[in-house]
Amino acid sequence: MSARQRIIATVLIVATAALAAACGSTHPGAGLAPATGQVTTSLPIATSLAGPGQPGWAVVPMGGSSKGHDSFWELFVRATSSDQWKAATPPGVASNGGLAVAGVGSGLVAGFQPSQDLTFSPLASIASPAAAWSEGNALVNPGLASVPGALAAGPDHQLLALTRTGEVLLSTSDGTSWTHLTTLQSLQRTAAGRSCGLTALTAVAFGTGGVPLVGGSCARPGTAGIFAAEREAAAGVVPSLSAGSASPVTVLCLTTQANRTVAQIQLGAGYSTRVLAAWLPNGASQWTVSAADATGGGPPRSLDIWADGSAALVLAGGKADTISAMGSSWRSLPELPAGTATLALGPAGQLQALVPSGATLTVWQLAPSGVGWDRLQQLKVTIPDGSSG
Amino acid sequence: MPGMNSGLTDTNPTLVAAFRAALLHQGLIILVVLAVLAIAWVSLREWIPAARNGPASRNAVTALAAAEPAGRRLLRIGFGVLWLFDGILQAQPAMPAGMSAQVIEPGAASSPGWVQHLINWAGTTWSFHPLQAAPAAVWIQLGIGAWLIAAPPGRGARLAGLVSVGWGLVVWVFGESFGGIFSPGLSFLFGAPGAVLFYCVAGLLIALPDRAWQTPRLGRTVVAGLGLFFIGMAVLQAWPGRGFWQGVSHGQRGLIADMVNSMAAVPQPHFLSSALSAFESFDVAHGFAVNLVVVIALAAIGAGLLSGDARLRWPTLGVAAVLCLATWLLVQDLGFFGGVGTDPNSMLPILLLIAGGYLALQRPLFAAAESAAAEPAAATAAASAAATEPAPATEPAPAADPAPTRPAILRPAALAARFGSVSMRAVLAIWAAAIVLVGVGPMVAAQASSTADPIIAQAIDGDAAPLNFAAPGFTLTDQNGHAVSLASLHGKVVLLTFLDPVCTSDCPLIAQEFRHADQLLGASSAGVELVAIVANPVYRGVAYTRAFDSQEGMSGLRNWLFLTGPLPQLQQAWKDYSITAQTLPGGGMIAHNDVAYVIDARGRTRTELNFDPGPGTTSSMSSFAVELADAAQNVMRPA
């Protein structure tokens, strides 16, 4: 090989190596942040249902790693006049995928969100904390969406379900048969859906008039996506909810409490994420919207809307905020006990923090002084490790 | 990656025992082949005395061997030894179950999707037929190694070189995922562009015709090519942002330290792991300096090789030897430790190629070669004079050239004479080629089969238990609401199992295995009924069995029944068939044993199979389906 040939060959080799290096470059430890405007339809699903004079229900993840299917979503219940919690997870199905719950009087309907090879959602119902679970033939197929507001209970054994395929289904028979109401694609084609830039459905609820409602995530700022789901043509019957200038706008949860439809709505993403609460009293023509509450980065860890219309958020870094009534302001709570999964209300409306650690649940109650937290209860739960692998 | 990991432990006793038995069995065949060849060769040499002094007589071959270029000889023997070593490594007990999980799968994991797809296609052969593929790899590599070493110079050695290229490419593509060139983190230190690619280069050089080795031009080309390779590796190593310049970055180890750390963690002699740990610590603290040294060394070696300056030969070789040996020890951990090592990685092959290239620069002993080629008769005569037996009196020694006409060669007598005239080395080379064929045959047969061997299922759950008693009856409700009794199924073979309709893992897999078994039965499936009984005391309604059927695609099977009923009836069926269905607390699914029964057309239970699907990979599922279908076929055969 002549010197000239060697030089040419060397240049070609160097160029090839450079191309290989550039194409194969990695940045160890670098992760990809979601692009602006991208919305995940999988929301935190630790939650609680409670209120003064009512039993309390809480859903909390416990156990080990979700990667090895050793994380189980556990349901806890507190009797109406008791401040002690006990485990009440419905038996018979693995709860690795999550539990969506909907209050029915003193009882509850629970739906198992799909995990691994199970693609539909068995349902179970319980009339009261002291009763036994009944299953019958109730299920949602395709399975429930992985959001806390995927299941709603209305009057007369009505159930509303949001599936993981973006369908909204209505059952008038406790979940044994279902009617199709609407889909994400149908709502996207409506004027309201186009206007907000609807990208996903995230919550369902029965409104104050028993009207099935569905909440979603909108790519465009300004309006929260809350629609009537009865008929596609009826979308937009619900008054529009102005939601500031950030995007995306995501309905985190939707419920009807104390004759008001209550929503928690996330604005923006990443470090600029904020949450606001909104109320629509029965017969009202417009929403009452709270100030936006900064989450300190990312979505809240837990969402709670209680029977008296109050709401709470567990945020990153041991922080939590509550809002007590329509039109009031967010109030920061004292720093939460480490590892708090969700907040709940005690029998007299006292704030409680539920802290899971492995197979142990510790319940803390806000001190009467409002400054710190007192340990109230420690509960051992039998976690079926390795049973789902 | 489906099918790539049977989920069995590497040391599953069933697979290890079967692997050893297969090696022993095939080894005996190989010894028989050797015996046959040896007997034939000796007999023919006795029968045809002239064959002893033929053109391929021992002395002629010795002369030819002496004339073989040193570079080619080094490559032939060096890579022959490497192939032998690799073949021995392939015989590790963990290979059948571990090759996919620990070698193939990790190599492909960081590659683009099309590479993974290609690897998966070939890897399925291994995971479906571990006891054909694993021994095949042993014999192919041992055979190639022996062939390279034993083959006398000439067509035999060149053919061995070509075969090593072919098999090397198979290993490079499917075993090394193209040497990881499509994955991030490509580096000379980690074996780029794939150790076996150097085997292919060596094989190609060995396969070159003699005239290519007659001038130093080949050596210059090889050395220059290696020089360019090292320059390219230097650029790659020096490229910023790839993670090689930092010993630690954002609290995480850099790539070199991370690799050394993982190597140090594998089971090996303590002094080696200590050395690796020490180097890891050094790299963490001085990552920039370590990479700088590597880059400079690579560039210097490349420049030295590329320059063609004879004065730089020894320094270049020295630096290359130090860099390669240090890398081999401190980064590659000798290449073969840690469970399922298959080769000593790339450093030794690179050194051999460099040495071979430099040797090829020397002017070969062509005078001796020409003398040996032109005067085989003289060599033969000299050998005859030294031989203990007198040379034949009447027949002159045949000339080396010209060869007999082709039709004459093919006559049995001529073939026999020719075989009897070859050297012992040639006989060994023929035997080595036969070893390769002993490996290739089963590998081809494995690739042609689309179902997995039932031994995978047996390794997971043990053998089926033969039985013969009247199957306990039951009357339950199918997924369409109709009453079904076992008695109503008489006249058909019943494959019976117990499934939880809201199960998240095992039961869907078992349903698929039943469905696959039904497909394997083909026309015979008309005489088979697939029956599942609900094994969940809580979620047992028909709505759940129908939802399960829809989920698993069982609704379209005409011979599928998913039965349920009131809890007392279900509990009786569980008791009769030794099924336990335990409700677990805390959000667990129902715990029940996984069993399949084969009930013949007269209603007698004939086989019980443990049917825990294990990892549920493509290979294990296929294996269970084959096992079930075979069990059904056995029962359907007339007694």
Coordinates of C-alpha atoms in Angstrom, one line a residue, chain A residues 1 5-7 9-11 13-30 72-74 89-96 110 112 115-124 134-139 141 176 381-384 387-389, chain B residues 181 183-186 220-221 224-225 228-229 231-233 235-236 239-243 249-250 252-255 305-309 500-506 508-509 536 538-544 546-548 550-552 583-590:
Chain A
M1 CA 0.0 0.0 0.0
Q5 CA -3.3 5.0 -0.1
R6 CA -2.5 4.7 3.6
I7 CA -3.5 8.3 4.2
A9 CA -7.5 4.6 4.1
T10 CA -6.7 6.2 7.5
V11 CA -9.0 9.1 6.8
I13 CA -11.3 4.7 9.0
V14 CA -11.3 7.7 11.2
A15 CA -14.5 9.0 9.6
T16 CA -16.1 5.6 10.1
A17 CA -15.0 5.5 13.7
A18 CA -16.3 9.0 14.2
L19 CA -19.7 8.0 12.7
A20 CA -19.8 4.9 14.9
A21 CA -19.0 7.0 18.0
A22 CA -21.6 9.6 17.2
C23 CA -24.3 7.2 16.5
G24 CA -23.5 5.1 19.5
S25 CA -23.0 7.9 22.0
T26 CA -24.6 7.4 25.3
H27 CA -24.9 9.7 28.3
P28 CA -25.0 7.4 31.3
G29 CA -27.7 8.3 33.7
A30 CA -29.6 10.6 31.3
F72 CA -50.0 -4.9 46.0
W73 CA -52.7 -2.2 46.2
E74 CA -54.4 -2.6 49.5
T89 CA -58.8 -5.7 50.3
P90 CA -61.3 -7.7 48.3
P91 CA -60.1 -11.3 48.0
G92 CA -59.8 -13.5 44.9
V93 CA -57.9 -11.4 42.5
A94 CA -54.3 -10.1 42.4
S95 CA -54.2 -6.3 43.1
N96 CA -50.8 -5.6 41.5
A110 CA -63.9 -1.8 44.0
F112 CA -59.2 -4.4 40.0
S115 CA -52.0 -6.4 35.5
Q116 CA -49.8 -8.9 33.7
D117 CA -52.0 -11.2 31.6
L118 CA -55.3 -10.2 33.0
T119 CA -57.0 -7.7 30.6
F120 CA -60.4 -7.2 32.2
S121 CA -61.4 -5.8 35.6
P122 CA -63.3 -8.0 38.1
L123 CA -65.5 -5.9 40.4
A124 CA -66.5 -6.5 44.0
S134 CA -69.8 -9.9 47.0
E135 CA -68.7 -10.5 43.4
G136 CA -71.5 -12.0 41.4
N137 CA -70.8 -11.6 37.7
A138 CA -69.6 -8.0 37.7
L139 CA -66.7 -7.0 35.6
N141 CA -64.2 -5.6 29.9
T176 CA -73.1 -7.2 35.2
V381 CA -50.7 -6.6 56.6
T382 CA -50.0 -10.0 55.1
I383 CA -48.5 -9.3 51.7
P384 CA -48.5 -12.3 49.4
S387 CA -47.7 -15.0 44.5
S388 CA -48.0 -13.0 41.3
G389 CA -44.7 -13.8 39.7
Chain B
I181 CA -21.3 -2.8 16.6
S183 CA -25.0 -1.1 20.4
P184 CA -23.8 1.9 22.3
G185 CA -20.5 1.6 24.2
L186 CA -18.5 0.1 21.4
R220 CA 1.8 -5.7 4.2
T221 CA -1.9 -5.7 3.5
A224 CA -1.8 -2.2 7.2
G225 CA -5.3 -3.3 7.7
L228 CA -6.2 1.1 10.2
F229 CA -8.2 -0.9 12.7
I231 CA -6.4 3.9 14.4
G232 CA -10.1 3.6 14.2
M233 CA -10.3 2.1 17.6
V235 CA -10.6 7.5 17.5
L236 CA -13.6 5.6 18.9
W239 CA -14.5 10.4 21.1
P240 CA -15.9 12.7 23.7
G241 CA -19.2 12.1 25.4
R242 CA -19.2 8.4 25.2
G243 CA -18.4 7.9 28.8
S249 CA -19.8 10.7 36.3
H250 CA -22.9 12.1 38.1
Q252 CA -22.1 6.7 38.5
R253 CA -19.1 4.7 37.3
G254 CA -17.8 5.4 33.9
L255 CA -18.1 2.7 31.3
L305 CA 1.6 -1.0 11.9
L306 CA 0.6 1.4 9.2
S307 CA 4.0 2.9 8.8
G308 CA 5.5 -0.3 7.4
D309 CA 8.8 0.6 9.0
D500 CA -58.6 -19.4 37.6
P501 CA -60.5 -17.1 35.2
V502 CA -59.1 -13.9 36.8
C503 CA -55.6 -15.2 37.2
T504 CA -52.9 -12.7 36.1
S505 CA -50.1 -15.1 35.2
D506 CA -50.1 -19.0 35.1
P508 CA -53.5 -17.6 30.7
L509 CA -50.2 -19.4 29.9
N536 CA -61.4 -19.8 42.1
V538 CA -64.7 -16.2 44.6
Y539 CA -64.7 -15.3 41.0
R540 CA -66.4 -18.3 39.4
G541 CA -69.4 -16.9 37.5
V542 CA -70.0 -17.6 33.8
A543 CA -69.3 -14.0 33.0
Y544 CA -65.7 -14.5 34.2
R546 CA -66.5 -16.0 29.1
A547 CA -64.2 -13.0 29.7
F548 CA -61.3 -15.4 30.2
S550 CA -62.3 -13.9 25.1
Q551 CA -59.0 -12.7 26.6
E552 CA -57.2 -15.9 25.6
T583 CA -57.6 -17.7 48.9
L584 CA -54.6 -15.5 49.7
P585 CA -54.9 -12.3 51.8
G586 CA -53.5 -8.9 51.0
G587 CA -54.5 -8.7 47.4
G588 CA -53.1 -12.1 46.3
M589 CA -54.7 -14.2 43.6
I590 CA -56.0 -17.7 44.4

